[in-house]
Amino acid sequence: MDNNTAAQHRHSAPTKLRCAVMTLSTTRTKEDDAGGAYICSALKDAGHSVVWYEVLKDDGVAISAALRALRENDGVDLIIATGGTGLAPSDVTVEAARALFDKEITAFGVLFTVLSHQQVGTACVLSRATAGVLGKKIVCCLPGSPKACRLAMEQIILPEAGHMVKHARGS
């Protein structure tokens, strides 16, 4: 896709999305969830609405249940999960999400890794950020650190969210 075609696709993409944000953690609460709070704020600042925000345990069953419910929610276009993408045994976000994806957006993780490398060097290999299509919605799974959330939101998600949702809807 050349730059003109990409620009045309972006121009016809939705500009106001209804978003769900989930923080996955064994220790965080809404009161101390800096990453989730930043994501909600960034979405609102960009003109989107946050229609659902929860902090859930980093548990595969809970993550799957939340994603299934959000897939069926006609009032949600974009789902952003933060936390549980690392290498620890308790990090199960990626496995829970991938099992439900209709399609994985493989370039998301690659691009996140490249951009992350510029900030943290080879420690970027510790993240398994990913994204996919779930029904006609986009799901982005980000690391839990506020710095990683900011990187993904500013460099990938906010510039491309409407464009991704447009394609997921088939329009």
CSV table of N, CA, C and O in Angstrom, one decimal, residues 53-142:
chain,number,residue,atom,x,y,z
A,53,TYR,N,-13.8,0.2,31.6
A,53,TYR,CA,-12.4,0.1,32.1
A,53,TYR,C,-12.4,-0.7,33.4
A,53,TYR,O,-13.2,-0.4,34.3
A,54,GLU,N,-11.6,-1.7,33.4
A,54,GLU,CA,-11.5,-2.6,34.6
A,54,GLU,C,-10.1,-3.0,34.8
A,54,GLU,O,-9.3,-3.1,33.9
A,55,VAL,N,-9.8,-3.3,36.1
A,55,VAL,CA,-8.5,-3.9,36.5
A,55,VAL,C,-8.9,-5.4,36.8
A,55,VAL,O,-9.7,-5.6,37.7
A,56,LEU,N,-8.3,-6.3,36.1
A,56,LEU,CA,-8.6,-7.7,36.3
A,56,LEU,C,-7.3,-8.5,36.8
A,56,LEU,O,-6.2,-8.1,36.4
A,57,LYS,N,-7.5,-9.6,37.4
A,57,LYS,CA,-6.3,-10.4,37.8
A,57,LYS,C,-5.7,-11.0,36.5
A,57,LYS,O,-6.5,-11.2,35.5
A,58,ASP,N,-4.4,-11.1,36.5
A,58,ASP,CA,-3.7,-11.7,35.3
A,58,ASP,C,-4.0,-13.2,35.3
A,58,ASP,O,-3.2,-14.0,35.7
A,59,ASP,N,-5.2,-13.6,34.9
A,59,ASP,CA,-5.7,-14.9,34.9
A,59,ASP,C,-6.3,-15.2,33.6
A,59,ASP,O,-7.2,-14.5,33.1
A,60,GLY,N,-5.9,-16.3,32.9
A,60,GLY,CA,-6.4,-16.7,31.6
A,60,GLY,C,-7.9,-16.8,31.5
A,60,GLY,O,-8.5,-16.3,30.5
A,61,VAL,N,-8.5,-17.4,32.5
A,61,VAL,CA,-10.0,-17.5,32.4
A,61,VAL,C,-10.7,-16.2,32.5
A,61,VAL,O,-11.6,-15.9,31.7
A,62,ALA,N,-10.2,-15.3,33.4
A,62,ALA,CA,-10.8,-14.0,33.5
A,62,ALA,C,-10.6,-13.1,32.3
A,62,ALA,O,-11.5,-12.4,31.8
A,63,ILE,N,-9.4,-13.2,31.7
A,63,ILE,CA,-9.1,-12.4,30.5
A,63,ILE,C,-10.0,-12.9,29.3
A,63,ILE,O,-10.6,-12.1,28.6
A,64,SER,N,-10.0,-14.2,29.2
A,64,SER,CA,-10.9,-14.8,28.1
A,64,SER,C,-12.3,-14.4,28.3
A,64,SER,O,-13.0,-14.1,27.3
A,65,ALA,N,-12.8,-14.5,29.5
A,65,ALA,CA,-14.2,-14.1,29.7
A,65,ALA,C,-14.5,-12.7,29.4
A,65,ALA,O,-15.5,-12.3,28.8
A,66,ALA,N,-13.6,-11.8,29.8
A,66,ALA,CA,-13.7,-10.4,29.5
A,66,ALA,C,-13.7,-10.1,28.0
A,66,ALA,O,-14.5,-9.4,27.5
A,67,LEU,N,-12.8,-10.7,27.3
A,67,LEU,CA,-12.7,-10.5,25.9
A,67,LEU,C,-13.9,-11.1,25.1
A,67,LEU,O,-14.4,-10.5,24.2
A,68,ARG,N,-14.4,-12.2,25.6
A,68,ARG,CA,-15.6,-12.8,25.0
A,68,ARG,C,-16.8,-11.8,25.2
A,68,ARG,O,-17.6,-11.6,24.2
A,69,ALA,N,-16.9,-11.3,26.4
A,69,ALA,CA,-18.0,-10.3,26.6
A,69,ALA,C,-17.9,-9.1,25.8
A,69,ALA,O,-18.9,-8.6,25.2
A,70,LEU,N,-16.7,-8.6,25.7
A,70,LEU,CA,-16.4,-7.4,24.9
A,70,LEU,C,-16.6,-7.6,23.4
A,70,LEU,O,-17.1,-6.7,22.7
A,71,ARG,N,-16.3,-8.8,22.9
A,71,ARG,CA,-16.6,-9.2,21.5
A,71,ARG,C,-18.1,-9.0,21.2
A,71,ARG,O,-18.5,-8.6,20.2
A,72,GLU,N,-18.9,-9.4,22.1
A,72,GLU,CA,-20.4,-9.4,21.9
A,72,GLU,C,-21.0,-8.0,22.2
A,72,GLU,O,-22.1,-7.8,21.9
A,73,ASN,N,-20.2,-7.1,22.8
A,73,ASN,CA,-20.7,-5.8,23.1
A,73,ASN,C,-20.7,-4.9,21.9
A,73,ASN,O,-19.6,-4.5,21.4
A,74,ASP,N,-21.8,-4.6,21.3
A,74,ASP,CA,-21.9,-3.7,20.1
A,74,ASP,C,-21.4,-2.3,20.4
A,74,ASP,O,-21.2,-1.6,19.4
A,75,GLY,N,-21.3,-1.9,21.6
A,75,GLY,CA,-20.8,-0.6,21.9
A,75,GLY,C,-19.3,-0.4,22.1
A,75,GLY,O,-18.9,0.6,22.6
A,76,VAL,N,-18.6,-1.4,21.6
A,76,VAL,CA,-17.1,-1.4,21.7
A,76,VAL,C,-16.5,-1.6,20.4
A,76,VAL,O,-16.9,-2.5,19.6
A,77,ASP,N,-15.5,-0.8,20.0
A,77,ASP,CA,-14.8,-0.9,18.7
A,77,ASP,C,-13.3,-1.4,18.9
A,77,ASP,O,-12.8,-2.0,18.1
A,78,LEU,N,-12.7,-0.9,20.0
A,78,LEU,CA,-11.3,-1.1,20.2
A,78,LEU,C,-11.1,-1.5,21.7
A,78,LEU,O,-11.7,-0.9,22.6
A,79,ILE,N,-10.3,-2.6,21.9
A,79,ILE,CA,-10.0,-3.1,23.2
A,79,ILE,C,-8.5,-3.0,23.4
A,79,ILE,O,-7.7,-3.5,22.6
A,80,ILE,N,-8.1,-2.4,24.5
A,80,ILE,CA,-6.7,-2.3,24.8
A,80,ILE,C,-6.4,-2.9,26.2
A,80,ILE,O,-7.1,-2.5,27.2
A,81,ALA,N,-5.6,-3.9,26.2
A,81,ALA,CA,-5.2,-4.6,27.4
A,81,ALA,C,-3.8,-4.2,27.7
A,81,ALA,O,-2.9,-4.2,26.9
A,82,THR,N,-3.5,-4.0,29.0
A,82,THR,CA,-2.2,-3.7,29.4
A,82,THR,C,-1.8,-4.6,30.6
A,82,THR,O,-2.6,-4.8,31.5
A,83,GLY,N,-0.6,-5.2,30.5
A,83,GLY,CA,-0.1,-6.1,31.5
A,83,GLY,C,-0.2,-7.5,31.1
A,83,GLY,O,-1.0,-7.9,30.2
A,84,GLY,N,0.7,-8.3,31.7
A,84,GLY,CA,0.6,-9.7,31.4
A,84,GLY,C,1.2,-10.2,30.1
A,84,GLY,O,0.9,-11.3,29.6
A,85,THR,N,2.1,-9.3,29.5
A,85,THR,CA,2.7,-9.7,28.2
A,85,THR,C,4.1,-10.1,28.3
A,85,THR,O,4.8,-10.3,27.3
A,86,GLY,N,4.6,-10.2,29.5
A,86,GLY,CA,6.0,-10.6,29.7
A,86,GLY,C,6.3,-12.1,29.7
A,86,GLY,O,5.5,-12.8,29.2
A,87,LEU,N,7.4,-12.4,30.4
A,87,LEU,CA,7.8,-13.8,30.3
A,87,LEU,C,7.6,-14.6,31.6
A,87,LEU,O,7.8,-15.8,31.7
A,88,ALA,N,7.1,-13.9,32.7
A,88,ALA,CA,6.8,-14.6,33.9
A,88,ALA,C,5.7,-15.7,33.8
A,88,ALA,O,4.8,-15.5,32.9
A,89,PRO,N,5.7,-16.7,34.6
A,89,PRO,CA,4.7,-17.7,34.5
A,89,PRO,C,3.3,-17.1,34.6
A,89,PRO,O,2.3,-17.7,34.0
A,90,SER,N,3.1,-16.1,35.3
A,90,SER,CA,1.8,-15.5,35.5
A,90,SER,C,1.3,-14.6,34.3
A,90,SER,O,0.2,-14.2,34.3
A,91,ASP,N,2.2,-14.3,33.4
A,91,ASP,CA,1.9,-13.5,32.2
A,91,ASP,C,1.2,-14.3,31.2
A,91,ASP,O,1.8,-15.0,30.4
A,92,VAL,N,-0.1,-14.2,31.2
A,92,VAL,CA,-0.9,-15.1,30.3
A,92,VAL,C,-1.8,-14.3,29.3
A,92,VAL,O,-2.7,-14.9,28.6
A,93,THR,N,-1.7,-13.0,29.3
A,93,THR,CA,-2.5,-12.2,28.4
A,93,THR,C,-2.5,-12.6,27.0
A,93,THR,O,-3.5,-12.7,26.3
A,94,VAL,N,-1.3,-12.8,26.5
A,94,VAL,CA,-1.1,-13.1,25.1
A,94,VAL,C,-1.7,-14.4,24.7
A,94,VAL,O,-2.4,-14.5,23.7
A,95,GLU,N,-1.5,-15.4,25.5
A,95,GLU,CA,-2.1,-16.7,25.3
A,95,GLU,C,-3.6,-16.6,25.3
A,95,GLU,O,-4.3,-17.2,24.4
A,96,ALA,N,-4.2,-15.9,26.3
A,96,ALA,CA,-5.7,-15.8,26.3
A,96,ALA,C,-6.2,-15.1,25.1
A,96,ALA,O,-7.2,-15.5,24.6
A,97,ALA,N,-5.6,-14.0,24.7
A,97,ALA,CA,-6.1,-13.2,23.6
A,97,ALA,C,-5.9,-13.9,22.3
A,97,ALA,O,-6.9,-14.0,21.5
A,98,ARG,N,-4.7,-14.5,22.1
A,98,ARG,CA,-4.5,-15.2,20.8
A,98,ARG,C,-5.4,-16.3,20.5
A,98,ARG,O,-5.8,-16.6,19.4
A,99,ALA,N,-5.8,-17.0,21.6
A,99,ALA,CA,-6.7,-18.1,21.4
A,99,ALA,C,-8.1,-17.7,20.9
A,99,ALA,O,-8.8,-18.5,20.3
A,100,LEU,N,-8.4,-16.4,21.1
A,100,LEU,CA,-9.7,-15.9,20.6
A,100,LEU,C,-9.6,-15.1,19.3
A,100,LEU,O,-10.6,-14.8,18.7
A,101,PHE,N,-8.4,-14.7,18.9
A,101,PHE,CA,-8.3,-13.8,17.7
A,101,PHE,C,-8.8,-14.6,16.5
A,101,PHE,O,-8.5,-15.7,16.3
A,102,ASP,N,-9.5,-13.8,15.7
A,102,ASP,CA,-9.8,-14.3,14.3
A,102,ASP,C,-8.6,-14.2,13.4
A,102,ASP,O,-8.4,-15.0,12.5
A,103,LYS,N,-7.9,-13.1,13.6
A,103,LYS,CA,-6.6,-12.9,12.9
A,103,LYS,C,-5.7,-12.1,13.8
A,103,LYS,O,-6.1,-11.3,14.6
A,104,GLU,N,-4.4,-12.5,13.7
A,104,GLU,CA,-3.4,-11.8,14.5
A,104,GLU,C,-2.8,-10.7,13.6
A,104,GLU,O,-2.6,-10.9,12.4
A,105,ILE,N,-2.6,-9.5,14.2
A,105,ILE,CA,-1.9,-8.4,13.4
A,105,ILE,C,-0.5,-8.5,13.8
A,105,ILE,O,0.0,-7.8,14.7
A,106,THR,N,0.3,-9.3,13.1
A,106,THR,CA,1.6,-9.6,13.4
A,106,THR,C,2.6,-8.4,13.3
A,106,THR,O,3.5,-8.3,14.1
A,107,ALA,N,2.3,-7.5,12.5
A,107,ALA,CA,3.2,-6.3,12.3
A,107,ALA,C,3.1,-5.4,13.6
A,107,ALA,O,4.1,-4.7,13.9
A,108,PHE,N,2.0,-5.5,14.3
A,108,PHE,CA,1.9,-4.7,15.6
A,108,PHE,C,3.1,-5.0,16.5
A,108,PHE,O,3.8,-4.2,17.0
A,109,GLY,N,3.2,-6.3,16.8
A,109,GLY,CA,4.3,-6.7,17.7
A,109,GLY,C,5.7,-6.4,17.2
A,109,GLY,O,6.6,-6.0,18.0
A,110,VAL,N,5.8,-6.6,15.9
A,110,VAL,CA,7.2,-6.3,15.3
A,110,VAL,C,7.5,-4.8,15.4
A,110,VAL,O,8.6,-4.4,15.9
A,111,LEU,N,6.5,-4.0,15.1
A,111,LEU,CA,6.7,-2.5,15.2
A,111,LEU,C,6.9,-2.1,16.6
A,111,LEU,O,7.8,-1.3,16.9
A,112,PHE,N,6.2,-2.6,17.5
A,112,PHE,CA,6.3,-2.3,18.9
A,112,PHE,C,7.8,-2.6,19.4
A,112,PHE,O,8.4,-1.9,20.1
A,113,THR,N,8.2,-3.8,19.0
A,113,THR,CA,9.6,-4.2,19.3
A,113,THR,C,10.7,-3.3,18.8
A,113,THR,O,11.6,-2.9,19.5
A,114,VAL,N,10.5,-2.9,17.5
A,114,VAL,CA,11.5,-2.0,16.9
A,114,VAL,C,11.5,-0.7,17.7
A,114,VAL,O,12.6,-0.1,18.0
A,115,LEU,N,10.3,-0.1,17.9
A,115,LEU,CA,10.2,1.2,18.6
A,115,LEU,C,10.7,1.0,20.1
A,115,LEU,O,11.4,1.9,20.6
A,116,SER,N,10.4,-0.1,20.7
A,116,SER,CA,10.8,-0.3,22.1
A,116,SER,C,12.4,-0.5,22.2
A,116,SER,O,13.0,0.0,23.1
A,117,HIS,N,12.9,-1.1,21.2
A,117,HIS,CA,14.4,-1.2,21.1
A,117,HIS,C,15.1,0.1,21.2
A,117,HIS,O,16.1,0.3,21.8
A,118,GLN,N,14.5,1.1,20.6
A,118,GLN,CA,15.1,2.5,20.6
A,118,GLN,C,15.1,3.1,22.0
A,118,GLN,O,15.9,3.9,22.3
A,119,GLN,N,14.2,2.6,22.9
A,119,GLN,CA,14.1,3.1,24.2
A,119,GLN,C,14.8,2.3,25.2
A,119,GLN,O,15.4,2.8,26.1
A,120,VAL,N,14.7,1.0,25.1
A,120,VAL,CA,15.2,0.1,26.2
A,120,VAL,C,16.3,-0.9,25.7
A,120,VAL,O,16.7,-1.8,26.5
A,121,GLY,N,16.7,-0.8,24.5
A,121,GLY,CA,17.7,-1.7,23.9
A,121,GLY,C,17.2,-3.1,23.9
A,121,GLY,O,16.0,-3.4,23.6
A,122,THR,N,18.1,-4.0,24.1
A,122,THR,CA,17.8,-5.5,23.9
A,122,THR,C,16.8,-6.0,24.9
A,122,THR,O,16.2,-7.1,24.7
A,123,ALA,N,16.5,-5.2,26.0
A,123,ALA,CA,15.4,-5.6,26.9
A,123,ALA,C,14.1,-5.7,26.2
A,123,ALA,O,13.1,-6.3,26.8
A,124,CYS,N,14.0,-5.2,25.0
A,124,CYS,CA,12.7,-5.2,24.3
A,124,CYS,C,12.3,-6.7,24.0
A,124,CYS,O,11.1,-7.0,23.8
A,125,VAL,N,13.2,-7.6,24.1
A,125,VAL,CA,12.8,-9.0,23.8
A,125,VAL,C,12.0,-9.6,25.0
A,125,VAL,O,11.4,-10.7,24.8
A,126,LEU,N,11.9,-8.9,26.1
A,126,LEU,CA,11.1,-9.4,27.2
A,126,LEU,C,9.6,-9.1,27.1
A,126,LEU,O,8.8,-9.5,27.9
A,127,SER,N,9.2,-8.3,26.0
A,127,SER,CA,7.8,-8.0,25.8
A,127,SER,C,7.2,-8.9,24.7
A,127,SER,O,7.9,-9.1,23.7
A,128,ARG,N,6.0,-9.2,24.8
A,128,ARG,CA,5.3,-10.0,23.8
A,128,ARG,C,4.1,-9.2,23.3
A,128,ARG,O,3.0,-9.8,23.1
A,129,ALA,N,4.2,-7.9,23.2
A,129,ALA,CA,3.1,-7.1,22.7
A,129,ALA,C,2.5,-7.7,21.4
A,129,ALA,O,3.2,-8.1,20.6
A,130,THR,N,1.2,-7.7,21.3
A,130,THR,CA,0.5,-8.2,20.1
A,130,THR,C,-0.8,-7.5,19.9
A,130,THR,O,-1.3,-6.8,20.8
A,131,ALA,N,-1.4,-7.8,18.8
A,131,ALA,CA,-2.7,-7.3,18.5
A,131,ALA,C,-3.4,-8.2,17.6
A,131,ALA,O,-2.8,-9.1,16.9
A,132,GLY,N,-4.8,-8.1,17.5
A,132,GLY,CA,-5.5,-9.0,16.6
A,132,GLY,C,-6.9,-8.5,16.4
A,132,GLY,O,-7.3,-7.5,17.0
A,133,VAL,N,-7.6,-9.2,15.5
A,133,VAL,CA,-9.0,-8.9,15.2
A,133,VAL,C,-9.8,-9.9,16.0
A,133,VAL,O,-9.6,-11.1,16.0
A,134,LEU,N,-10.8,-9.4,16.7
A,134,LEU,CA,-11.8,-10.2,17.5
A,134,LEU,C,-13.2,-9.8,17.1
A,134,LEU,O,-13.6,-8.7,17.4
A,135,GLY,N,-13.8,-10.7,16.3
A,135,GLY,CA,-15.1,-10.3,15.7
A,135,GLY,C,-14.8,-9.1,14.7
A,135,GLY,O,-13.9,-9.2,13.8
A,136,LYS,N,-15.4,-8.0,14.9
A,136,LYS,CA,-15.1,-6.8,14.1
A,136,LYS,C,-14.5,-5.7,14.9
A,136,LYS,O,-14.6,-4.5,14.6
A,137,LYS,N,-13.7,-6.2,16.0
A,137,LYS,CA,-13.1,-5.2,16.9
A,137,LYS,C,-11.5,-5.5,16.8
A,137,LYS,O,-11.1,-6.5,16.4
A,138,ILE,N,-10.8,-4.5,17.3
A,138,ILE,CA,-9.3,-4.6,17.4
A,138,ILE,C,-9.0,-4.8,18.8
A,138,ILE,O,-9.5,-4.1,19.7
A,139,VAL,N,-8.1,-5.7,19.1
A,139,VAL,CA,-7.6,-5.9,20.5
A,139,VAL,C,-6.1,-5.7,20.4
A,139,VAL,O,-5.4,-6.2,19.6
A,140,CYS,N,-5.6,-4.8,21.3
A,140,CYS,CA,-4.1,-4.5,21.4
A,140,CYS,C,-3.7,-4.9,22.8
A,140,CYS,O,-4.3,-4.5,23.8
A,141,CYS,N,-2.7,-5.8,22.9
A,141,CYS,CA,-2.2,-6.2,24.2
A,141,CYS,C,-0.8,-5.6,24.4
A,141,CYS,O,0.2,-5.9,23.7
A,142,LEU,N,-0.7,-4.8,25.4
A,142,LEU,CA,0.5,-4.0,25.7
A,142,LEU,C,1.2,-4.4,27.0
A,142,LEU,O,0.5,-4.9,27.9
